[in-house]
XYZ file of C-alpha atoms in Angstrom:
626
model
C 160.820 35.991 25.556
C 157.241 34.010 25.727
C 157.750 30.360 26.611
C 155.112 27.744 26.892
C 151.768 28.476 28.713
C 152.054 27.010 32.184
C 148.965 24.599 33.015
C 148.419 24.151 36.467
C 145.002 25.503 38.001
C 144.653 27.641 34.343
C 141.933 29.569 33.423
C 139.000 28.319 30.848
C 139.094 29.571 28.130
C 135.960 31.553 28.699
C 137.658 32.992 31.570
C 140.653 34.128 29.958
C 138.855 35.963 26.912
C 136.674 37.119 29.776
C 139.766 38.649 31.615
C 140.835 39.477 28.209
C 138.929 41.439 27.399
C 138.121 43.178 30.921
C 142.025 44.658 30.510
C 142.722 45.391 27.231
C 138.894 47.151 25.977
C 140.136 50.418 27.565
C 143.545 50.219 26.088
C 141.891 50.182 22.959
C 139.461 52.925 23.803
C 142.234 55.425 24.970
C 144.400 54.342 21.609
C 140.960 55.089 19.867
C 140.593 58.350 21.105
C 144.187 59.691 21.085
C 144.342 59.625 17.622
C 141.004 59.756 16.112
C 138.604 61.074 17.824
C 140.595 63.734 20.638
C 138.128 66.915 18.561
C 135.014 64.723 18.979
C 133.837 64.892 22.454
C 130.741 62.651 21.751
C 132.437 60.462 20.339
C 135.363 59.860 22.404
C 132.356 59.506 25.461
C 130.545 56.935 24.103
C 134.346 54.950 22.899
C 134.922 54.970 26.652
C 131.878 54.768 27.610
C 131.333 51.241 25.965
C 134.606 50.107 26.658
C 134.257 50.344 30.390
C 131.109 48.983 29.736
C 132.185 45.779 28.495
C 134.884 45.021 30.760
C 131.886 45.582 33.627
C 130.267 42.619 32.063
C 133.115 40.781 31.547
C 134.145 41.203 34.922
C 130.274 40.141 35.818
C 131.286 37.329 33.831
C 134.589 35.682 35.711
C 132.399 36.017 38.721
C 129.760 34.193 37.846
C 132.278 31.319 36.605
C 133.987 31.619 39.727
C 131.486 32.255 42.916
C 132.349 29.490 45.388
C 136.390 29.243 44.013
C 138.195 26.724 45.810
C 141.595 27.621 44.877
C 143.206 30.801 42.708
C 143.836 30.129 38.611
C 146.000 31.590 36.678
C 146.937 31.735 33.230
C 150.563 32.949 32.563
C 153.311 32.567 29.966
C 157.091 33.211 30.941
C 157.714 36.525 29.781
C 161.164 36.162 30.596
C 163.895 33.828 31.885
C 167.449 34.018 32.711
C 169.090 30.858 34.980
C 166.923 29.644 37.769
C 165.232 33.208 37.560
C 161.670 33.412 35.470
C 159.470 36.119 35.613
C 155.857 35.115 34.294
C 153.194 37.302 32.841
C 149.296 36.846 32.781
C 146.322 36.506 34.499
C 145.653 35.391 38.655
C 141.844 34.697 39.017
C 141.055 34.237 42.537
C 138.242 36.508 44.982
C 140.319 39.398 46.385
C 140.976 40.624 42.586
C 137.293 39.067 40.819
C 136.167 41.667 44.219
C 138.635 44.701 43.275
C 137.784 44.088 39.726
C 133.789 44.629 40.380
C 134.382 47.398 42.566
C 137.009 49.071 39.800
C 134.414 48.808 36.793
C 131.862 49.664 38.724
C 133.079 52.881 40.152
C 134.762 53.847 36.660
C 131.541 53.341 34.383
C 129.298 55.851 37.290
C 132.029 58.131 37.302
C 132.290 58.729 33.090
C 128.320 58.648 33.491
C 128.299 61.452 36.254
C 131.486 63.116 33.647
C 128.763 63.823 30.765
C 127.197 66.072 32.601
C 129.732 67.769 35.072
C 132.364 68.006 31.975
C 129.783 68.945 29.578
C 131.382 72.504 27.484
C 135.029 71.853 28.894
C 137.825 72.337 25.902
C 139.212 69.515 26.873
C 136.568 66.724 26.800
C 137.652 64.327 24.490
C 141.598 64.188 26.406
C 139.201 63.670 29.214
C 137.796 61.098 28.280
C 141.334 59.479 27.029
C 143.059 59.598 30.085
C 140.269 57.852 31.796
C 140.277 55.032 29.643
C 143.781 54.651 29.923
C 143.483 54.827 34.015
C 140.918 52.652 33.580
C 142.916 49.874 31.523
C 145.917 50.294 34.095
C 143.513 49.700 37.403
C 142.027 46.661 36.331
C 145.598 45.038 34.499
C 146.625 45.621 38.257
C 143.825 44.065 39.668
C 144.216 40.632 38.054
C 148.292 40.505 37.821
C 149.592 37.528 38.052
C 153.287 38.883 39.830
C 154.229 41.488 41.375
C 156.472 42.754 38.765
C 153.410 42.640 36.366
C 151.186 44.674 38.826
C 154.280 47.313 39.717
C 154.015 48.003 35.621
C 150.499 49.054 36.062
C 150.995 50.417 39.759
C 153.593 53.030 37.943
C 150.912 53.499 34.781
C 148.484 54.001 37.237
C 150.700 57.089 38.543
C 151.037 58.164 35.148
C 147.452 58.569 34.409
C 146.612 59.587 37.874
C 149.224 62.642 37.065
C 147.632 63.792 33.856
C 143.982 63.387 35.239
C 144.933 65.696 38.387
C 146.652 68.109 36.184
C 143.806 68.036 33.413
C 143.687 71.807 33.500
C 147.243 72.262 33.316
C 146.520 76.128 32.679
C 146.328 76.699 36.240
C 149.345 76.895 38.229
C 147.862 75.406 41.209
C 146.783 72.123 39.339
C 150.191 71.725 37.294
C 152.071 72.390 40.980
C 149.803 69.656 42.691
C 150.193 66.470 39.664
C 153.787 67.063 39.811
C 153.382 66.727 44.010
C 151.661 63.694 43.698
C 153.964 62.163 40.827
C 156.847 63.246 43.072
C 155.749 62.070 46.407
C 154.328 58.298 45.011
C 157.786 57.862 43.145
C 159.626 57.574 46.428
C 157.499 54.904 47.636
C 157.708 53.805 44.426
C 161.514 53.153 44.303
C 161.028 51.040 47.787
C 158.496 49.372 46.386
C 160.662 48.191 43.410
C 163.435 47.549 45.637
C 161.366 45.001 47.934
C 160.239 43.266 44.681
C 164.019 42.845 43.456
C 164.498 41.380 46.989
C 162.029 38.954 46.293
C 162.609 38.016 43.631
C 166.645 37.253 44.413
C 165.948 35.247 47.267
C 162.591 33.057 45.820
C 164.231 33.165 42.100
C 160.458 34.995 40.929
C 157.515 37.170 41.937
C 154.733 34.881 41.263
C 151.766 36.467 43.211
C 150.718 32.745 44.377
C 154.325 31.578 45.551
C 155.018 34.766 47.323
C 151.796 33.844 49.353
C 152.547 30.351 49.668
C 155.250 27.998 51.855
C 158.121 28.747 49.359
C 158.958 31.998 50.626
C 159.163 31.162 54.349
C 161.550 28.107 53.286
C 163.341 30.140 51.045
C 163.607 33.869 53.005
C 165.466 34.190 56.499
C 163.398 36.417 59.117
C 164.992 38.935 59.156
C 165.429 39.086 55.243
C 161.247 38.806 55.000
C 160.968 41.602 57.161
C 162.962 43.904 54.768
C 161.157 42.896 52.158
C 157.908 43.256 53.567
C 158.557 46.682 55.102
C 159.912 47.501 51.504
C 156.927 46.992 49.577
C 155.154 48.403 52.505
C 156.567 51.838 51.727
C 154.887 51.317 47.662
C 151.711 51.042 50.290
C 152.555 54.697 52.181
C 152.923 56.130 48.830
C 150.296 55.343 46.858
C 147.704 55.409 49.811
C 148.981 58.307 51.065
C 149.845 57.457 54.635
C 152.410 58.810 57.080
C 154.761 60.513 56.650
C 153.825 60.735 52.533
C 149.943 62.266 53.131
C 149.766 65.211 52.142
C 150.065 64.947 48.481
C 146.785 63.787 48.519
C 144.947 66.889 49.588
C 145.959 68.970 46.975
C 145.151 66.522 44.263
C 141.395 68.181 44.744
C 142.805 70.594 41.546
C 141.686 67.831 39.162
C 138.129 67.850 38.414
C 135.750 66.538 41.119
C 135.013 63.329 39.397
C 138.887 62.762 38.937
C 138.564 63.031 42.648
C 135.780 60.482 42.927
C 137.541 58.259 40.695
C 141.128 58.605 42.830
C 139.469 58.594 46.111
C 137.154 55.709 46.418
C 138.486 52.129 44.823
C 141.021 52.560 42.467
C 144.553 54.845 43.147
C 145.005 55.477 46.579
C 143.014 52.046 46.836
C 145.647 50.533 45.011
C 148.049 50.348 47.892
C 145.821 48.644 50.462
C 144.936 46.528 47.552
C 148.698 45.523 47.433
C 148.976 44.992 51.038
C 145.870 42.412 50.979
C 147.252 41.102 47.944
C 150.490 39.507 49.612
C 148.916 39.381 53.108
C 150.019 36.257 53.695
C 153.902 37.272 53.127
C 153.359 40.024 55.528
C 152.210 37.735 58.386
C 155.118 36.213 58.302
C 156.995 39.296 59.981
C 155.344 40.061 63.143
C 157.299 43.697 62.941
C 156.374 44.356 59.583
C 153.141 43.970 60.798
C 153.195 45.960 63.391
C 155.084 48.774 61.489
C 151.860 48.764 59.358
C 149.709 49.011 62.582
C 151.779 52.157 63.328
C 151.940 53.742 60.189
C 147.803 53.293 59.560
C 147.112 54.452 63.432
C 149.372 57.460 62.977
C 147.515 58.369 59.740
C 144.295 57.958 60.766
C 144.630 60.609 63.341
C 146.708 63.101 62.116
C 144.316 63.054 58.623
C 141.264 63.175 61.172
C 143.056 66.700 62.697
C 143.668 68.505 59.460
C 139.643 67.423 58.735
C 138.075 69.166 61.094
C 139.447 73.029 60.687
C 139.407 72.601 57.100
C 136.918 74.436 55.080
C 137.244 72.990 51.772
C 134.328 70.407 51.185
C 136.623 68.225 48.582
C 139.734 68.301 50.968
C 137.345 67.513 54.172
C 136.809 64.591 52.142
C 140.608 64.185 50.915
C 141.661 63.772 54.401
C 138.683 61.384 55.100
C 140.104 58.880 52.438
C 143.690 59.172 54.423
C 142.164 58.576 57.490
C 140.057 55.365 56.568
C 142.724 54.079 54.426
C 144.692 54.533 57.654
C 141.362 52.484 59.219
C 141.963 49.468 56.496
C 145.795 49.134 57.395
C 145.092 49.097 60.826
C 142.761 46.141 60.422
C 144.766 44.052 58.260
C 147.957 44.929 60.671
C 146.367 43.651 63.081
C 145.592 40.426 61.396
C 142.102 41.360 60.298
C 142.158 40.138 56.294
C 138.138 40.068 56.055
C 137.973 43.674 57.995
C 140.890 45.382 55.701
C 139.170 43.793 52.654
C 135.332 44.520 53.011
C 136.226 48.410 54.740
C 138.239 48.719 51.631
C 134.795 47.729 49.466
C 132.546 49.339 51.387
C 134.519 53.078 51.537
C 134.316 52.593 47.557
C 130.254 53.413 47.663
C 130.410 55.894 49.923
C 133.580 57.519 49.386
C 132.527 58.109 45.396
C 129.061 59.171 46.710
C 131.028 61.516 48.747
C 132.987 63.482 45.859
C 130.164 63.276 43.603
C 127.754 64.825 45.733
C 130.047 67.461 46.558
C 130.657 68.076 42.141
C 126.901 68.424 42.262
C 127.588 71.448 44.893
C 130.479 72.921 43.560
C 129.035 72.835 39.791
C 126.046 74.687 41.244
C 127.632 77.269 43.523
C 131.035 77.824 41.976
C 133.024 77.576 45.165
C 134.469 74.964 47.525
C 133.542 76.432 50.728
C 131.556 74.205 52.574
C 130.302 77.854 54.929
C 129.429 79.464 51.313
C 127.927 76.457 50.105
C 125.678 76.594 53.140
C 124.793 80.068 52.997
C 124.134 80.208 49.393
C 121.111 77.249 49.861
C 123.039 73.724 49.284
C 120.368 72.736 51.221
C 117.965 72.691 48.488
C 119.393 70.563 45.848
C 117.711 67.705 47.379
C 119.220 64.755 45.837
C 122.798 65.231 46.439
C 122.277 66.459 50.083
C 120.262 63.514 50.437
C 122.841 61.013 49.364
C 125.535 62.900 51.005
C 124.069 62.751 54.618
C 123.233 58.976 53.834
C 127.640 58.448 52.444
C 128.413 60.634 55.375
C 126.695 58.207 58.125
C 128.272 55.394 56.754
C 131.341 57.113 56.949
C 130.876 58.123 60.537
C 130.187 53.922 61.065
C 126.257 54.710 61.544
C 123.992 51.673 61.346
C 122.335 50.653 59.513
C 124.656 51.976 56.309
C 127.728 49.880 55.138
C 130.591 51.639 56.533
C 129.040 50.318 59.930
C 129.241 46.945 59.082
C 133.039 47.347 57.906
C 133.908 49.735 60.565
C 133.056 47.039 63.160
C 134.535 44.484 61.676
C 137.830 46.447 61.985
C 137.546 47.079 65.543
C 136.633 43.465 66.477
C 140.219 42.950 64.306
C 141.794 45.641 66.565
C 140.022 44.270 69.562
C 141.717 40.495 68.898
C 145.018 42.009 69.367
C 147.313 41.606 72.474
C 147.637 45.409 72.726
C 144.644 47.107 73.357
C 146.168 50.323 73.104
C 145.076 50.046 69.030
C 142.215 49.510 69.811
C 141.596 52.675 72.001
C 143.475 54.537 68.899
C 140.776 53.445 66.641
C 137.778 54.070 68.847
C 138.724 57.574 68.985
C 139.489 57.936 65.278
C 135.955 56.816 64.931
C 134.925 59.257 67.404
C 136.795 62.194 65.062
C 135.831 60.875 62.213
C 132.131 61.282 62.963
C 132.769 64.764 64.525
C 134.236 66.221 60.988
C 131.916 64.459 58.962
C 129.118 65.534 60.687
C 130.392 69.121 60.786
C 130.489 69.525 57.617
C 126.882 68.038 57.146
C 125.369 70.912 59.511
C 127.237 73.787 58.070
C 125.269 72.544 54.943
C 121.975 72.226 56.680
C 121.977 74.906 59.231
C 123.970 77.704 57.721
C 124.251 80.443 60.191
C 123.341 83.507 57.962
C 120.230 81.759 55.881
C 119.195 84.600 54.884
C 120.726 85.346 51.292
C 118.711 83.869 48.751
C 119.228 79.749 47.515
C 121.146 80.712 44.087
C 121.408 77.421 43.255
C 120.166 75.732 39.901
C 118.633 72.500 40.101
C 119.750 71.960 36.230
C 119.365 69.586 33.654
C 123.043 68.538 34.285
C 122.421 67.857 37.921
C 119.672 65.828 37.221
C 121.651 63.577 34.471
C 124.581 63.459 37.162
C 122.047 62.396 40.056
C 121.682 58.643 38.260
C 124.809 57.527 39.848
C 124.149 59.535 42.900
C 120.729 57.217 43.463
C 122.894 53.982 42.422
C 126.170 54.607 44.949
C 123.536 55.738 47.759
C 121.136 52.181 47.752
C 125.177 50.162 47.733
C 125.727 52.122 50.719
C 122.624 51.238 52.652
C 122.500 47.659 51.599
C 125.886 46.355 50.868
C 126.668 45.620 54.906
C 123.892 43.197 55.076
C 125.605 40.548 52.558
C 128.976 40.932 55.264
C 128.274 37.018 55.282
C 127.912 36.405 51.823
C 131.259 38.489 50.973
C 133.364 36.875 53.998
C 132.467 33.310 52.460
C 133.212 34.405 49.197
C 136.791 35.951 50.382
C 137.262 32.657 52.502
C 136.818 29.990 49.861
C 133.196 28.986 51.241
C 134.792 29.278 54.792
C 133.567 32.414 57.234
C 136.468 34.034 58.809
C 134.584 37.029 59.958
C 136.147 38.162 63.105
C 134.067 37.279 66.372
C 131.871 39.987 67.749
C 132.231 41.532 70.560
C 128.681 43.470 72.640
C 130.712 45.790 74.299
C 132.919 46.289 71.686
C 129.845 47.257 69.655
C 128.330 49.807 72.107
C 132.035 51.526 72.334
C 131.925 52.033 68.461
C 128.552 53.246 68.786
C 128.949 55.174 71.639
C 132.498 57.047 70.074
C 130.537 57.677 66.407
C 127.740 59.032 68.237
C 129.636 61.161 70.781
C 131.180 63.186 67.434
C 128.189 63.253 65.848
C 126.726 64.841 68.839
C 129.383 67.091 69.521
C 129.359 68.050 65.783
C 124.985 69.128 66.476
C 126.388 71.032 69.557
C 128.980 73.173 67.708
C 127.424 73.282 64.252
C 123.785 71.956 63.751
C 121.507 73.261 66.895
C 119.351 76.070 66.967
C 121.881 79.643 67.627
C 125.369 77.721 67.328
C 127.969 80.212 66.488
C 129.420 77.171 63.920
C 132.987 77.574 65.825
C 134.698 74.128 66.544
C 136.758 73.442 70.137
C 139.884 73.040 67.863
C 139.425 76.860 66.669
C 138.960 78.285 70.278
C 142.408 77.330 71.005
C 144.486 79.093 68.187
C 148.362 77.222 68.793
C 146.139 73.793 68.455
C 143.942 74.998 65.353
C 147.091 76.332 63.303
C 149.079 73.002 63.947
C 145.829 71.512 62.412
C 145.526 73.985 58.744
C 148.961 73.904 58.817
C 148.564 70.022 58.467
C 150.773 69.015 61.285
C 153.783 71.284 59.854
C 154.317 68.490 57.587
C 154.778 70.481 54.154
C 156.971 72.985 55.973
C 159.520 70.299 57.078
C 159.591 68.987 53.466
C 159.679 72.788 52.209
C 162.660 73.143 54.945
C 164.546 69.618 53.794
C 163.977 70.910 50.046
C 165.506 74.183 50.792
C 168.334 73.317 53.159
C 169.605 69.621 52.348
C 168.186 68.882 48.989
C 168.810 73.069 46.865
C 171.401 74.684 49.681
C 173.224 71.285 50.250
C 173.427 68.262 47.322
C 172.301 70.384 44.335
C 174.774 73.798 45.298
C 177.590 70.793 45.761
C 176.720 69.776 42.889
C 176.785 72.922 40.647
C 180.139 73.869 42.319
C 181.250 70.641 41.026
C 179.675 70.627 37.674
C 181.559 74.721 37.420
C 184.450 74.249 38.988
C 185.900 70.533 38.476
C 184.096 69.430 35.205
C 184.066 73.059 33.916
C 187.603 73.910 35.281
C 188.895 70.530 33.689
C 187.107 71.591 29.844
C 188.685 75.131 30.066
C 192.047 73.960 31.769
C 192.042 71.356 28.518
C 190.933 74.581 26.278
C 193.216 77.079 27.448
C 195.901 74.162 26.675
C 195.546 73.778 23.511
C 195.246 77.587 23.060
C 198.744 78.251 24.570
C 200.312 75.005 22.916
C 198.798 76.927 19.597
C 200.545 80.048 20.216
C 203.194 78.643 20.639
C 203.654 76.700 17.358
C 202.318 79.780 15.664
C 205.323 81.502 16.884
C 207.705 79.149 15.488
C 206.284 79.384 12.350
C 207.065 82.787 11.911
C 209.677 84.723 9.069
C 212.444 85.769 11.501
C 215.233 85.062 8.605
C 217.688 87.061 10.383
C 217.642 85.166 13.499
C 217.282 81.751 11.966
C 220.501 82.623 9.827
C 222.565 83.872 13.030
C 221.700 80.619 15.290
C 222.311 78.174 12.292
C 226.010 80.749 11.788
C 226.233 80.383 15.367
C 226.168 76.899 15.536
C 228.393 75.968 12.055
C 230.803 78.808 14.454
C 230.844 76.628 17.124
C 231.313 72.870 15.854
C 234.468 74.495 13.637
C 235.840 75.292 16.941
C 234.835 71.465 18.428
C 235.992 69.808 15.253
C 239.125 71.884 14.148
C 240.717 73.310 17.293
């Protein structure tokens, strides 16, 4: 039930019509499009289009209003209330989600720009279109939630229209098989998500975003009882971001299309869970072994995700595993205490993880095949643009200055380098180290295919030029967005600088492990005569560990098969046929007999009626008389 609107630190009211109408404008483009306009591609483009549109401006809007915020607002209304228990519903204004909101709008209006021409001729254009409005409308609702029951709504909404955009072409097995994976797979962190929240919200009596963050839940949480609940909503984190031991849904959610992918991958669903975790840092500092559960997690899933990279010859799951691994990189530095780091990694891998999956549409639309080899061989080389602004995402990615994933990548290590155990540290220097060996690998099988000799097939198109707007666009964020580091750590701070100290050595390490995989990469891959074979492939035990991603799927395949079908779901069939069953037929066969048997008594027999009723008469004379 709504209840009075509550008045501390509230919005303007430009603000809230500005926040307004940032959420709902793609609600009303999907509802739009569902129902009138599903058979009218342009239509339903330019509905979406707009919509996105003007919640970009809108979001430009709020932060204007609200660059140099001294303190969160929030508008909210008590959406329900039962005893000392409220749970509120609105709006929470403050940098982290003005920031995600930005980078959300942003990254949604290039991508539906880059979908005109890399969807142009599908069937299914208009549901394309749809479903990205309503994604759209559920990311940025998230973003500027005001609890945390609010913001699991649109976490699970966000699942929902992550599942249908994966599985847009349903007609293939493969893509059906890998949005059910991924709805699966998120729903059990899901359900510990949702049980951390109840948690919450039993001991504090609600899940205001604001109070969660504030004194009131150290006064009213035990220790212990904080670290359940942090480690709780942690595993809503290892779903949705894919991280250990929940990763590998996220590789074969490449079925969608490729700017589903860019969509997913860079600053909205799999963003969503680090998102979460910066959201309620505060709460999780207050359990040093939560926090160190989420160093271990994000260290564990930066490597293994760096492994399965580098035998993998799939350009869009090279990629897949690249988001894992740097998501892995933005846990690590907020586990280790590094808000700032977590927070401006997580905005820089936006650019130049979207530049990423773009560039590689542009390849895949124009070659017809994933294969980065193929790609290589067939002349990727020569569509200009995209290789351009993938070698410029794919330094940044690799931590290469002077592009913004340097910047961010540094600021994580300096975070790693503050802790007491330097042993994260040395995990994340040689993630970085991997990290620019498969990137880089990739790069050169582009640029230096080994068999250059079959002719460039591919079409430098009027679609690839319409799709290479947003290429240019993502590609200048990458190179310049590091140099405002100070600018965007003031903004996150509330005009103070918390930007972790720097450190020279520290510096040359993260130099010197980036460019020891990049060289390695030139070695195997890029010089003159290289037979394009990685280390990892000379030693066959190591490289099938690797494709076979750690072994992972088996065990689930093996837990499916023997625990989950041979164990709980045979149990329960021999239940279901033998006790419920048994007691319906026992119950049946009952009545049947009790039937026949009343059927029998009705029956002529004169004769024998007459001779018991003269048999009786005979025998009370006798009682009676004699």
């Amino acid at each position: 039930m709504m209840t009075a609107i509550q008045t501390a630190n509230t919005l303007s009211t430009t603000a809230f019509w500005a926040a307004a109408t940032a959420s709902l404008l793609p609600l009303l483009a999907f509802g739009t499009i569902m129902v009138f306009f599903l058979k009218k591609p342009k239509w339903a483009a330019c509905i979406s289009i707009a919509a996105v549109s003007g919640s970009l401006v809108a979001g430009g809007i709020l932060v204007v209003r609200h660059w140099g915020m001294t303190a969160p607002v929030e508008w909210s209304v008590s959406w329900a209330v039962s005893g000392d228990v409220s749970v509120p519903f609105g709006f929470l204004i403050d940098p982290l989600s003005l920031l995600m909101l930005v980078i959300v709008t942003v990254i949604c209006f290039l991508v539906q720009i880059y979908s005109l021409g890399y969807m142009a001729g599908d069937p299914g254009f208009g549901r394309y279109y749809g479903c990205m409005s309503l994604f759209a409308w559920a990311m940025i609702t998230l973003t500027l939630s005001a609890t945390l029951l609010q913001l699991y709504i649109f976490w699970e909404l966000v699942g929902l229209a992550s599942y249908l955009l994966i599985g847009f072409w349903f007609e293939k097995f493969s893509a059906s098989t890998a949005g059910k994976k991924a709805f699966v797979m998120t729903r059990l962190g899901d359900v510990a998500l949702f049980m951390g929240i109840i948690l919450i919200l039993l001991h504090l009596g609600n899940v205001n975003i604001r109070q969660i963050n504030g004194p009131e839940a150290a006064a009213a949480m035990s220790p212990a009882m904080i670290t359940t609940a942090a480690l709780l909503v942690f595993g809503g984190v290892i779903g949705k971001s894919a991280q250990f031991p929940l990763l590998t849904w996220l590789p074969d959610a490449m079925e969608g299309p490729t700017p589903v992918s860019a969509l997913l991958h860079s600053a909205t669903m799999v963003a969503a869970g680090v998102f979460l975790f910066a959201r309620i840092h505060p709460f999780f500092s207050l359990s040093p072994t939560a926090m160190t559960v989420c160093l271990l997690v994000g260290t564990v899933s930066m490597l293994l995700s760096s492994t399965m990279a580098m035998v993998s010859r799939d350009i869009k799951q090279v990629w897949a595993y690249s988001t894992i691994s740097q998501l892995g990189f933005m846990i690590m530095g907020l586990g280790a205490g590094g808000y700032f780091a977590g927070v401006f990694h997580l905005a820089t891998h936006a650019g130049f993880k979207a530049l990423l999956f773009l560039c590689s549409g542009v390849f895949i639309h124009a070659f017809h095949t994933n294969d980065m080899f193929e790609i290589g061989e067939a002349g990727g080389r020569s569509l200009r643009v995209p290789m351009l602004c993938m070698v410029i995402a794919a330094a940044a990615l690799s931590g290469l200055p002077p592009f913004s994933g340097f910047f961010s990548k540094e600021a994580i290590m300096s975070a790693l380098a503050a802790h007491s155990n330097p042993v994260w540290l040395w995990m994340g220097l040689f993630g970085a180290f991997l990290t620019a060996y498969y990137t880089f690998r990739l790069i050169f099988v582009i640029l230096s295919p080994r068999n250059a000799s079959r002719k460039a097939r591919g079409e430098d198109s009027a679609e690839h030029r319409f799709m290479a707007g947003p290429l240019l666009i993502l590609a200048a964020v990458t190179v310049v967005l590091g140099f405002f580091n100070l600018e965007l750590a003031r903004f996150l701070g509330y005009g103070k600088v918390h930007v972790e100290a720097h450190h020279g050595r520290l510096l040359y390490a993260a130099l010197g492990a980036a460019f020891s995989g990049l060289a390695l990469a030139w070695i195997e891959f890029g010089r003159r005569g290289a037979a394009q074979e990685g280390f990892v492939e000379r030693i066959p035990p190591l490289f099938e560990l690797f494709a076979e991603r750690w072994y992972i799927d088996r065990f689930y395949r093996k837990f499916l098969d023997t625990v989950i079908y041979a164990g709980i779901s045979r149990n329960c069939t021999e239940n279901d046929r033998r006790v419920i069953d048994g007691v319906v037929d026992g119950i049946g066969k009952s009545a049947a007999a009790g039937g026949r048997l009343l059927a029998g008594l009705h029956l002529g027999m004169i004769q024998y009626k007459l001779m018991v009723m003269f048999a009786v008469i005979f025998m009370l004379a006798i009682y009676f008389f004699f």
